[in-house]
PDB file of C-alpha atoms in Angstrom:
ATOM      1  CA  UNK A 178     114.042  94.927 136.517  1.00  0.00           C
ATOM      2  CA  UNK A 179     111.256  97.414 135.825  1.00  0.00           C
ATOM      3  CA  UNK A 180     111.304 101.046 136.793  1.00  0.00           C
ATOM      4  CA  UNK A 181     109.455 101.430 140.085  1.00  0.00           C
ATOM      5  CA  UNK A 182     106.488 103.342 138.685  1.00  0.00           C
ATOM      6  CA  UNK A 183     105.664 100.527 136.131  1.00  0.00           C
ATOM      7  CA  UNK A 184     103.129  97.934 137.171  1.00  0.00           C
ATOM      8  CA  UNK A 185     101.962  94.764 135.527  1.00  0.00           C
ATOM      9  CA  UNK A 186      98.524  93.582 136.476  1.00  0.00           C
ATOM     10  CA  UNK A 187      95.383  92.027 134.798  1.00  0.00           C
ATOM     11  CA  UNK A 188      93.144  93.745 132.462  1.00  0.00           C
ATOM     12  CA  UNK A 189      90.067  95.356 133.704  1.00  0.00           C
ATOM     13  CA  UNK A 190      87.018  96.386 131.788  1.00  0.00           C
ATOM     14  CA  UNK A 191      87.956 100.118 131.935  1.00  0.00           C
ATOM     15  CA  UNK A 192      91.278  99.076 130.088  1.00  0.00           C
ATOM     16  CA  UNK A 193      89.788  97.489 127.044  1.00  0.00           C
ATOM     17  CA  UNK A 194      89.720 100.478 124.736  1.00  0.00           C
ATOM     18  CA  UNK A 195      93.147 101.331 125.486  1.00  0.00           C
ATOM     19  CA  UNK A 196      94.445  97.873 125.457  1.00  0.00           C
ATOM     20  CA  UNK A 197      92.678  97.204 121.797  1.00  0.00           C
ATOM     21  CA  UNK A 198      94.122 100.682 120.237  1.00  0.00           C
ATOM     22  CA  UNK A 199      97.500  99.291 121.675  1.00  0.00           C
ATOM     23  CA  UNK A 200      97.411  95.820 120.254  1.00  0.00           C
ATOM     24  CA  UNK A 201      96.063  96.867 116.982  1.00  0.00           C
ATOM     25  CA  UNK A 202      99.272  98.940 116.049  1.00  0.00           C
ATOM     26  CA  UNK A 203     100.801  95.566 115.543  1.00  0.00           C
ATOM     27  CA  UNK A 204      98.521  94.784 112.794  1.00  0.00           C
ATOM     28  CA  UNK A 205      98.530  95.437 109.020  1.00  0.00           C
ATOM     29  CA  UNK A 206      94.663  96.068 109.083  1.00  0.00           C
ATOM     30  CA  UNK A 207      92.481  97.615 111.557  1.00  0.00           C
ATOM     31  CA  UNK A 208      91.384  94.719 113.538  1.00  0.00           C
ATOM     32  CA  UNK A 209      90.219  96.600 116.764  1.00  0.00           C
ATOM     33  CA  UNK A 210      86.640  95.128 116.498  1.00  0.00           C
ATOM     34  CA  UNK A 211      87.772  91.411 116.508  1.00  0.00           C
ATOM     35  CA  UNK A 212      90.342  92.202 119.426  1.00  0.00           C
ATOM     36  CA  UNK A 213      87.692  93.822 121.426  1.00  0.00           C
ATOM     37  CA  UNK A 214      85.559  90.824 120.881  1.00  0.00           C
ATOM     38  CA  UNK A 215      88.353  88.416 122.144  1.00  0.00           C
ATOM     39  CA  UNK A 216      88.892  90.648 125.044  1.00  0.00           C
ATOM     40  CA  UNK A 217      85.256  91.312 126.130  1.00  0.00           C
ATOM     41  CA  UNK A 218      83.275  89.691 128.921  1.00  0.00           C
ATOM     42  CA  UNK A 219      80.928  88.418 126.173  1.00  0.00           C
ATOM     43  CA  UNK A 220      83.532  86.446 124.432  1.00  0.00           C
ATOM     44  CA  UNK A 221      82.761  82.707 123.944  1.00  0.00           C
ATOM     45  CA  UNK A 222      85.726  81.798 125.940  1.00  0.00           C
ATOM     46  CA  UNK A 223      87.533  84.107 128.455  1.00  0.00           C
ATOM     47  CA  UNK A 224      90.983  85.217 127.507  1.00  0.00           C
ATOM     48  CA  UNK A 225      93.741  82.752 128.831  1.00  0.00           C
ATOM     49  CA  UNK A 226      95.649  85.846 129.744  1.00  0.00           C
ATOM     50  CA  UNK A 227      95.181  89.228 129.493  1.00  0.00           C
ATOM     51  CA  UNK A 228      97.684  91.627 130.909  1.00  0.00           C
ATOM     52  CA  UNK A 229      98.287  95.482 131.053  1.00  0.00           C
ATOM     53  CA  UNK A 230     101.577  97.262 131.757  1.00  0.00           C
ATOM     54  CA  UNK A 231     101.066 100.798 133.282  1.00  0.00           C
ATOM     55  CA  UNK A 232     102.940 103.875 134.287  1.00  0.00           C
ATOM     56  CA  UNK A 233     101.055 106.467 136.178  1.00  0.00           C
ATOM     57  CA  UNK A 234      97.763 105.173 135.369  1.00  0.00           C
ATOM     58  CA  UNK A 235      98.541 105.111 131.740  1.00  0.00           C
ATOM     59  CA  UNK A 236      98.536 101.956 129.591  1.00  0.00           C
ATOM     60  CA  UNK A 237     101.977 101.457 127.869  1.00  0.00           C
ATOM     61  CA  UNK A 238     102.095  97.641 127.172  1.00  0.00           C
ATOM     62  CA  UNK A 239      99.644  94.922 126.821  1.00  0.00           C
ATOM     63  CA  UNK A 240      99.777  91.094 126.410  1.00  0.00           C
ATOM     64  CA  UNK A 241      96.994  88.518 125.462  1.00  0.00           C
ATOM     65  CA  UNK A 242      96.745  84.770 124.931  1.00  0.00           C
ATOM     66  CA  UNK A 243      93.194  83.996 123.579  1.00  0.00           C
ATOM     67  CA  UNK A 244      91.762  80.742 122.308  1.00  0.00           C
ATOM     68  CA  UNK A 245      91.100  80.838 118.351  1.00  0.00           C
ATOM     69  CA  UNK A 246      87.813  79.581 117.696  1.00  0.00           C
ATOM     70  CA  UNK A 247      88.451  79.836 113.851  1.00  0.00           C
ATOM     71  CA  UNK A 248      91.442  77.323 114.119  1.00  0.00           C
ATOM     72  CA  UNK A 249      90.609  74.640 116.591  1.00  0.00           C
ATOM     73  CA  UNK A 250      93.606  73.782 118.855  1.00  0.00           C
ATOM     74  CA  UNK A 251      95.290  77.149 118.510  1.00  0.00           C
ATOM     75  CA  UNK A 252      95.969  80.206 120.753  1.00  0.00           C
ATOM     76  CA  UNK A 253      96.695  83.512 119.539  1.00  0.00           C
ATOM     77  CA  UNK A 254      99.446  85.492 121.217  1.00  0.00           C
ATOM     78  CA  UNK A 255      99.946  89.352 120.746  1.00  0.00           C
ATOM     79  CA  UNK A 256     102.542  91.502 123.166  1.00  0.00           C
ATOM     80  CA  UNK A 257     102.920  95.426 122.387  1.00  0.00           C
ATOM     81  CA  UNK A 258     104.536  98.020 124.179  1.00  0.00           C
ATOM     82  CA  UNK A 259     104.230 101.756 123.305  1.00  0.00           C
ATOM     83  CA  UNK A 260     106.810 103.241 120.937  1.00  0.00           C
ATOM     84  CA  UNK A 261     108.250 105.488 123.470  1.00  0.00           C
ATOM     85  CA  UNK A 262     108.449 102.860 126.037  1.00  0.00           C
ATOM     86  CA  UNK A 263     110.363 100.263 124.459  1.00  0.00           C
ATOM     87  CA  UNK A 264     113.740  99.054 125.592  1.00  0.00           C
ATOM     88  CA  UNK A 265     112.866  99.236 129.377  1.00  0.00           C
ATOM     89  CA  UNK A 266     112.115  95.636 129.560  1.00  0.00           C
ATOM     90  CA  UNK A 267     108.364  95.740 129.591  1.00  0.00           C
ATOM     91  CA  UNK A 268     107.986  93.346 126.469  1.00  0.00           C
ATOM     92  CA  UNK A 269     110.343  90.568 128.250  1.00  0.00           C
ATOM     93  CA  UNK A 270     108.326  90.712 131.467  1.00  0.00           C
ATOM     94  CA  UNK A 271     105.009  90.338 129.590  1.00  0.00           C
ATOM     95  CA  UNK A 272     106.373  87.699 127.050  1.00  0.00           C
ATOM     96  CA  UNK A 273     107.945  85.530 130.110  1.00  0.00           C
ATOM     97  CA  UNK A 274     104.241  85.852 131.683  1.00  0.00           C
ATOM     98  CA  UNK A 275     102.688  84.909 128.350  1.00  0.00           C
ATOM     99  CA  UNK A 276     105.186  81.890 128.144  1.00  0.00           C
ATOM    100  CA  UNK A 277     104.103  80.625 131.723  1.00  0.00           C
ATOM    101  CA  UNK A 278     100.676  80.501 130.367  1.00  0.00           C
ATOM    102  CA  UNK A 279     101.732  78.897 127.207  1.00  0.00           C
ATOM    103  CA  UNK A 280     103.482  75.861 129.028  1.00  0.00           C
ATOM    104  CA  UNK A 281     100.277  75.133 130.446  1.00  0.00           C
ATOM    105  CA  UNK A 282      98.994  74.191 127.003  1.00  0.00           C
ATOM    106  CA  UNK A 283     100.708  71.243 125.606  1.00  0.00           C
ATOM    107  CA  UNK A 284      99.857  69.599 122.430  1.00  0.00           C
ATOM    108  CA  UNK A 285      98.325  73.285 121.211  1.00  0.00           C
ATOM    109  CA  UNK A 286      99.912  75.439 118.407  1.00  0.00           C
ATOM    110  CA  UNK A 287     100.637  79.380 119.449  1.00  0.00           C
ATOM    111  CA  UNK A 288      99.995  81.718 116.494  1.00  0.00           C
ATOM    112  CA  UNK A 289     101.032  85.357 116.200  1.00  0.00           C
ATOM    113  CA  UNK A 290     100.434  87.841 113.415  1.00  0.00           C
ATOM    114  CA  UNK A 291     102.669  91.000 113.019  1.00  0.00           C
ATOM    115  CA  UNK A 292     102.970  93.672 110.429  1.00  0.00           C
ATOM    116  CA  UNK A 293     106.191  93.179 108.256  1.00  0.00           C
ATOM    117  CA  UNK A 294     107.427  96.692 109.077  1.00  0.00           C
ATOM    118  CA  UNK A 295     108.251  95.634 112.608  1.00  0.00           C
ATOM    119  CA  UNK A 296     111.456  94.030 112.366  1.00  0.00           C
ATOM    120  CA  UNK A 297     112.361  94.288 115.993  1.00  0.00           C
ATOM    121  CA  UNK A 298     109.088  92.474 116.864  1.00  0.00           C
ATOM    122  CA  UNK A 299     109.953  89.500 114.354  1.00  0.00           C
ATOM    123  CA  UNK A 300     113.350  89.291 116.243  1.00  0.00           C
ATOM    124  CA  UNK A 301     111.592  89.355 119.501  1.00  0.00           C
ATOM    125  CA  UNK A 302     108.915  86.536 118.455  1.00  0.00           C
ATOM    126  CA  UNK A 303     111.603  84.484 117.232  1.00  0.00           C
ATOM    127  CA  UNK A 304     113.483  84.814 120.570  1.00  0.00           C
ATOM    128  CA  UNK A 305     110.507  83.236 122.066  1.00  0.00           C
ATOM    129  CA  UNK A 306     110.528  80.137 119.843  1.00  0.00           C
ATOM    130  CA  UNK A 307     108.108  81.484 117.108  1.00  0.00           C
ATOM    131  CA  UNK A 308     108.707  80.428 113.380  1.00  0.00           C
ATOM    132  CA  UNK A 309     107.983  82.487 110.488  1.00  0.00           C
ATOM    133  CA  UNK A 310     105.348  80.185 108.435  1.00  0.00           C
ATOM    134  CA  UNK A 311     103.852  82.784 105.926  1.00  0.00           C
ATOM    135  CA  UNK A 312     104.329  85.986 104.470  1.00  0.00           C
ATOM    136  CA  UNK A 313     101.409  87.848 103.323  1.00  0.00           C
ATOM    137  CA  UNK A 314     102.200  91.038 101.009  1.00  0.00           C
ATOM    138  CA  UNK A 315     100.129  94.122 101.191  1.00  0.00           C
ATOM    139  CA  UNK A 316      98.494  95.867  98.108  1.00  0.00           C
ATOM    140  CA  UNK A 317      96.606  99.132  97.728  1.00  0.00           C
ATOM    141  CA  UNK A 318      94.470 100.924  95.150  1.00  0.00           C
ATOM    142  CA  UNK A 319      93.847 104.697  95.780  1.00  0.00           C
ATOM    143  CA  UNK A 320      90.497 105.170  94.362  1.00  0.00           C
ATOM    144  CA  UNK A 321      91.315 108.249  91.979  1.00  0.00           C
ATOM    145  CA  UNK A 322      89.750 107.081  88.713  1.00  0.00           C
ATOM    146  CA  UNK A 323      86.307 107.880  87.774  1.00  0.00           C
ATOM    147  CA  UNK A 324      83.162 105.537  88.032  1.00  0.00           C
ATOM    148  CA  UNK A 325      82.662 105.122  84.409  1.00  0.00           C
ATOM    149  CA  UNK A 326      86.406 103.884  84.038  1.00  0.00           C
ATOM    150  CA  UNK A 327      85.892 101.438  86.922  1.00  0.00           C
ATOM    151  CA  UNK A 328      82.423 100.468  85.478  1.00  0.00           C
ATOM    152  CA  UNK A 329      83.748  99.755  81.820  1.00  0.00           C
ATOM    153  CA  UNK A 330      86.510  97.590  83.272  1.00  0.00           C
ATOM    154  CA  UNK A 331      84.433  95.766  85.562  1.00  0.00           C
ATOM    155  CA  UNK A 332      81.915  95.067  82.900  1.00  0.00           C
ATOM    156  CA  UNK A 333      84.822  93.941  80.595  1.00  0.00           C
ATOM    157  CA  UNK A 334      86.283  91.582  82.893  1.00  0.00           C
ATOM    158  CA  UNK A 335      82.975  90.152  83.999  1.00  0.00           C
ATOM    159  CA  UNK A 336      82.303  89.388  80.167  1.00  0.00           C
ATOM    160  CA  UNK A 337      85.730  87.682  79.550  1.00  0.00           C
ATOM    161  CA  UNK A 338      85.215  85.357  82.823  1.00  0.00           C
ATOM    162  CA  UNK A 339      81.456  84.595  81.900  1.00  0.00           C
ATOM    163  CA  UNK A 340      80.124  85.798  85.094  1.00  0.00           C
ATOM    164  CA  UNK A 341      77.785  88.438  86.604  1.00  0.00           C
ATOM    165  CA  UNK A 342      79.066  89.684  90.056  1.00  0.00           C
ATOM    166  CA  UNK A 343      76.253  90.501  92.772  1.00  0.00           C
ATOM    167  CA  UNK A 344      76.311  91.403  96.227  1.00  0.00           C
ATOM    168  CA  UNK A 345      74.718  88.505  98.767  1.00  0.00           C
ATOM    169  CA  UNK A 346      73.284  89.076 102.177  1.00  0.00           C
ATOM    170  CA  UNK A 347      74.778  87.208 104.798  1.00  0.00           C
ATOM    171  CA  UNK A 348      71.803  87.026 106.988  1.00  0.00           C
ATOM    172  CA  UNK A 349      69.566  85.392 104.171  1.00  0.00           C
ATOM    173  CA  UNK A 350      72.198  83.555 102.103  1.00  0.00           C
ATOM    174  CA  UNK A 351      74.812  82.339 104.791  1.00  0.00           C
ATOM    175  CA  UNK A 352      74.709  78.727 103.489  1.00  0.00           C
ATOM    176  CA  UNK A 353      75.498  80.023  99.789  1.00  0.00           C
ATOM    177  CA  UNK A 354      78.082  82.264 101.069  1.00  0.00           C
ATOM    178  CA  UNK A 355      79.618  79.524 103.274  1.00  0.00           C
ATOM    179  CA  UNK A 356      79.550  76.779 100.588  1.00  0.00           C
ATOM    180  CA  UNK A 357      81.368  79.191  98.088  1.00  0.00           C
ATOM    181  CA  UNK A 358      83.733  80.641 100.626  1.00  0.00           C
ATOM    182  CA  UNK A 359      84.567  76.503 101.500  1.00  0.00           C
ATOM    183  CA  UNK A 360      85.247  75.811  97.661  1.00  0.00           C
ATOM    184  CA  UNK A 361      87.233  78.877  96.931  1.00  0.00           C
ATOM    185  CA  UNK A 362      89.720  78.410  99.704  1.00  0.00           C
ATOM    186  CA  UNK A 363      90.605  75.062  98.344  1.00  0.00           C
ATOM    187  CA  UNK A 364      94.304  74.735  97.821  1.00  0.00           C
ATOM    188  CA  UNK A 365      95.003  78.345  98.803  1.00  0.00           C
ATOM    189  CA  UNK A 366      98.006  78.899 101.294  1.00  0.00           C
ATOM    190  CA  UNK A 367      96.718  79.241 105.074  1.00  0.00           C
ATOM    191  CA  UNK A 368      98.461  81.774 107.479  1.00  0.00           C
ATOM    192  CA  UNK A 369      99.151  78.878 109.928  1.00  0.00           C
ATOM    193  CA  UNK A 370      99.729  76.137 107.724  1.00  0.00           C
ATOM    194  CA  UNK A 371      97.327  73.215 106.714  1.00  0.00           C
ATOM    195  CA  UNK A 372      95.061  72.827 109.790  1.00  0.00           C
ATOM    196  CA  UNK A 373      91.528  72.454 110.728  1.00  0.00           C
ATOM    197  CA  UNK A 374      89.220  75.753 110.222  1.00  0.00           C
ATOM    198  CA  UNK A 375      86.041  76.221 111.357  1.00  0.00           C
ATOM    199  CA  UNK A 376      84.640  78.236 108.189  1.00  0.00           C
ATOM    200  CA  UNK A 377      81.370  79.537 109.616  1.00  0.00           C
ATOM    201  CA  UNK A 378      83.128  80.916 112.521  1.00  0.00           C
ATOM    202  CA  UNK A 379      85.469  82.616 110.423  1.00  0.00           C
ATOM    203  CA  UNK A 380      82.596  84.084 108.349  1.00  0.00           C
ATOM    204  CA  UNK A 381      80.756  84.915 111.755  1.00  0.00           C
ATOM    205  CA  UNK A 382      83.726  86.788 113.139  1.00  0.00           C
ATOM    206  CA  UNK A 383      83.478  89.390 109.947  1.00  0.00           C
ATOM    207  CA  UNK A 384      81.690  92.551 110.973  1.00  0.00           C
ATOM    208  CA  UNK A 385      78.019  93.123 110.201  1.00  0.00           C
ATOM    209  CA  UNK A 386      78.712  95.648 107.377  1.00  0.00           C
ATOM    210  CA  UNK A 387      80.908  93.100 105.629  1.00  0.00           C
ATOM    211  CA  UNK A 388      80.098  92.939 102.030  1.00  0.00           C
ATOM    212  CA  UNK A 389      80.132  89.718  99.896  1.00  0.00           C
ATOM    213  CA  UNK A 390      80.510  89.839  96.142  1.00  0.00           C
ATOM    214  CA  UNK A 391      79.802  86.550  94.522  1.00  0.00           C
ATOM    215  CA  UNK A 392      80.663  85.613  90.743  1.00  0.00           C
ATOM    216  CA  UNK A 393      78.015  83.549  89.311  1.00  0.00           C
ATOM    217  CA  UNK A 394      77.963  81.763  85.972  1.00  0.00           C
ATOM    218  CA  UNK A 395      76.238  83.370  82.963  1.00  0.00           C
ATOM    219  CA  UNK A 396      76.090  79.810  81.455  1.00  0.00           C
ATOM    220  CA  UNK A 397      73.070  78.027  82.098  1.00  0.00           C
ATOM    221  CA  UNK A 398      74.867  74.597  82.652  1.00  0.00           C
ATOM    222  CA  UNK A 399      76.686  76.030  85.748  1.00  0.00           C
ATOM    223  CA  UNK A 400      74.424  76.384  88.954  1.00  0.00           C
ATOM    224  CA  UNK A 401      76.851  77.330  91.630  1.00  0.00           C
ATOM    225  CA  UNK A 402      78.907  80.185  92.570  1.00  0.00           C
ATOM    226  CA  UNK A 403      82.317  80.306  90.931  1.00  0.00           C
ATOM    227  CA  UNK A 404      84.368  82.902  92.993  1.00  0.00           C
ATOM    228  CA  UNK A 405      83.908  85.841  95.580  1.00  0.00           C
ATOM    229  CA  UNK A 406      85.326  88.535  97.404  1.00  0.00           C
ATOM    230  CA  UNK A 407      84.933  89.540 100.993  1.00  0.00           C
ATOM    231  CA  UNK A 408      85.056  93.470 101.707  1.00  0.00           C
ATOM    232  CA  UNK A 409      85.151  94.898 105.310  1.00  0.00           C
ATOM    233  CA  UNK A 410      84.987  98.833 105.958  1.00  0.00           C
ATOM    234  CA  UNK A 411      87.778 100.123 107.845  1.00  0.00           C
ATOM    235  CA  UNK A 412      87.402 103.831 108.566  1.00  0.00           C
ATOM    236  CA  UNK A 413      87.932 105.609 105.047  1.00  0.00           C
ATOM    237  CA  UNK A 414      89.164 102.471 103.452  1.00  0.00           C
ATOM    238  CA  UNK A 415      87.630  99.242 102.075  1.00  0.00           C
ATOM    239  CA  UNK A 416      89.606  96.021 102.934  1.00  0.00           C
ATOM    240  CA  UNK A 417      89.424  92.980 100.640  1.00  0.00           C
ATOM    241  CA  UNK A 418      89.469  90.245 103.206  1.00  0.00           C
ATOM    242  CA  UNK A 419      89.429  87.384 100.991  1.00  0.00           C
ATOM    243  CA  UNK A 420      89.483  86.627  97.100  1.00  0.00           C
ATOM    244  CA  UNK A 421      89.064  83.108  95.755  1.00  0.00           C
ATOM    245  CA  UNK A 422      87.916  81.142  92.983  1.00  0.00           C
ATOM    246  CA  UNK A 423      86.318  77.623  92.720  1.00  0.00           C
ATOM    247  CA  UNK A 424      89.155  75.180  91.696  1.00  0.00           C
ATOM    248  CA  UNK A 425      87.172  73.995  88.718  1.00  0.00           C
ATOM    249  CA  UNK A 426      86.930  77.581  87.583  1.00  0.00           C
ATOM    250  CA  UNK A 427      90.335  79.067  87.977  1.00  0.00           C
ATOM    251  CA  UNK A 428      92.630  80.421  85.340  1.00  0.00           C
ATOM    252  CA  UNK A 429      89.557  81.987  83.466  1.00  0.00           C
ATOM    253  CA  UNK A 430      89.558  85.456  84.825  1.00  0.00           C
ATOM    254  CA  UNK A 431      87.011  84.952  87.914  1.00  0.00           C
ATOM    255  CA  UNK A 432      89.403  86.468  90.333  1.00  0.00           C
ATOM    256  CA  UNK A 433      90.202  89.585  88.244  1.00  0.00           C
ATOM    257  CA  UNK A 434      86.251  89.963  87.737  1.00  0.00           C
ATOM    258  CA  UNK A 435      85.557  90.085  91.394  1.00  0.00           C
ATOM    259  CA  UNK A 436      88.407  92.169  92.211  1.00  0.00           C
ATOM    260  CA  UNK A 437      87.366  94.457  89.437  1.00  0.00           C
ATOM    261  CA  UNK A 438      83.951  94.751  90.783  1.00  0.00           C
ATOM    262  CA  UNK A 439      85.292  95.360  94.191  1.00  0.00           C
ATOM    263  CA  UNK A 440      87.242  98.346  92.992  1.00  0.00           C
ATOM    264  CA  UNK A 441      83.732  99.745  91.478  1.00  0.00           C
ATOM    265  CA  UNK A 442      81.834  98.811  94.966  1.00  0.00           C
ATOM    266  CA  UNK A 443      84.695 100.366  96.785  1.00  0.00           C
ATOM    267  CA  UNK A 444      84.373 103.874  94.688  1.00  0.00           C
ATOM    268  CA  UNK A 445      80.724 103.848  94.950  1.00  0.00           C
ATOM    269  CA  UNK A 446      80.919 103.481  98.795  1.00  0.00           C
ATOM    270  CA  UNK A 447      82.841 106.603  98.954  1.00  0.00           C
ATOM    271  CA  UNK A 448      86.079 104.716 100.324  1.00  0.00           C
ATOM    272  CA  UNK A 449      89.519 106.546  99.724  1.00  0.00           C
ATOM    273  CA  UNK A 450      91.426 103.344  98.869  1.00  0.00           C
ATOM    274  CA  UNK A 451      90.956  99.602  98.484  1.00  0.00           C
ATOM    275  CA  UNK A 452      93.362  97.475 100.415  1.00  0.00           C
ATOM    276  CA  UNK A 453      94.173  93.815 100.521  1.00  0.00           C
ATOM    277  CA  UNK A 454      96.931  91.149 101.536  1.00  0.00           C
ATOM    278  CA  UNK A 455      97.757  88.078  99.592  1.00  0.00           C
ATOM    279  CA  UNK A 456     100.125  85.311 100.430  1.00  0.00           C
ATOM    280  CA  UNK A 457     103.718  85.687  98.733  1.00  0.00           C
ATOM    281  CA  UNK A 458     103.499  82.433  97.108  1.00  0.00           C
ATOM    282  CA  UNK A 459     100.032  82.832  95.480  1.00  0.00           C
ATOM    283  CA  UNK A 460     101.652  84.379  92.319  1.00  0.00           C
ATOM    284  CA  UNK A 461      98.257  84.255  90.189  1.00  0.00           C
ATOM    285  CA  UNK A 462      96.476  86.837  92.455  1.00  0.00           C
ATOM    286  CA  UNK A 463      99.503  88.960  93.026  1.00  0.00           C
ATOM    287  CA  UNK A 464      99.714  89.283  89.138  1.00  0.00           C
ATOM    288  CA  UNK A 465      96.204  90.022  89.038  1.00  0.00           C
ATOM    289  CA  UNK A 466      96.608  92.763  91.630  1.00  0.00           C
ATOM    290  CA  UNK A 467      99.565  94.374  89.753  1.00  0.00           C
ATOM    291  CA  UNK A 468      97.509  94.187  86.569  1.00  0.00           C
ATOM    292  CA  UNK A 469      94.708  96.002  87.942  1.00  0.00           C
ATOM    293  CA  UNK A 470      97.113  98.760  89.042  1.00  0.00           C
ATOM    294  CA  UNK A 471      97.380  97.878  92.705  1.00  0.00           C
ATOM    295  CA  UNK A 472     100.750  99.227  94.574  1.00  0.00           C
ATOM    296  CA  UNK A 473     102.662  97.722  97.310  1.00  0.00           C
ATOM    297  CA  UNK A 474     101.369  98.462 100.988  1.00  0.00           C
ATOM    298  CA  UNK A 475     102.207  97.242 104.506  1.00  0.00           C
ATOM    299  CA  UNK A 476     101.879  93.134 104.552  1.00  0.00           C
ATOM    300  CA  UNK A 477     102.238  90.950 107.743  1.00  0.00           C
ATOM    301  CA  UNK A 478     104.042  87.870 108.959  1.00  0.00           C
ATOM    302  CA  UNK A 479     102.422  84.777 110.722  1.00  0.00           C
ATOM    303  CA  UNK A 480     104.268  82.851 113.156  1.00  0.00           C
ATOM    304  CA  UNK A 481     103.439  79.355 114.799  1.00  0.00           C
ATOM    305  CA  UNK A 482     104.768  77.674 117.828  1.00  0.00           C
ATOM    306  CA  UNK A 483     104.143  73.991 118.732  1.00  0.00           C
ATOM    307  CA  UNK A 484     103.684  73.859 122.328  1.00  0.00           C
TER     308      UNK A 484
END
């Protein structure tokens, strides 16, 4: 039983900011823009479930079940209770309500992402039938080196990989970016396993100020993008959402070249640090992170549950 002054109700428009801020505490990155979009009235599909727990009109818990257009056939689940309100049974009540909604969706897959320092959250998710499928490690690079040093390193790694790295504009080069992104994802571990992905929807979910760095060959015989990085501004940081290389050109330093270019771009943009996540099984990119001087940061777990 909940305390008499705790109430569970559907989310209202006036709750969205508080709910987004609360749900975002479970993530390893600043995902508030995506959360706000999924809960807004302008969302492509209304949330299947969006609840708040309140005490004296203050939001102290939230739960959402939303269709994920990036991974067709999946729904995303999030349940968060404010730190000073845990242990009162709020999370269990919200989870039971979410569970009732999930039972109406046979044949789909429920997904859940949680930062990897919230061990109590992992225990809670596994209690409700979610299975850990991937662990993404976090890395950060404090931007304290001089621009000259970063420029020299970016120039050197680009020459070694035989590429030039440039910034692409999504509004005018969407097809080029989509093609490069699709090829560079080939063979990489996915957070929720090997399932269909709507690549264009993924790219269109990124904020308008997202930066796309493309590595193009300096060899005349190669006429396609060899690799890329996707950079998303987050407060005082720049977040590397994706780095990949065309399978035909891996193991020649392309990923290192675009990562080094990312450091230079982040420094020039005024960011205080560059952050990223990479699947724990992707040993090549993890080695590249460490070689660049990146240090560990908070990561995240990915869970699934077949419905």
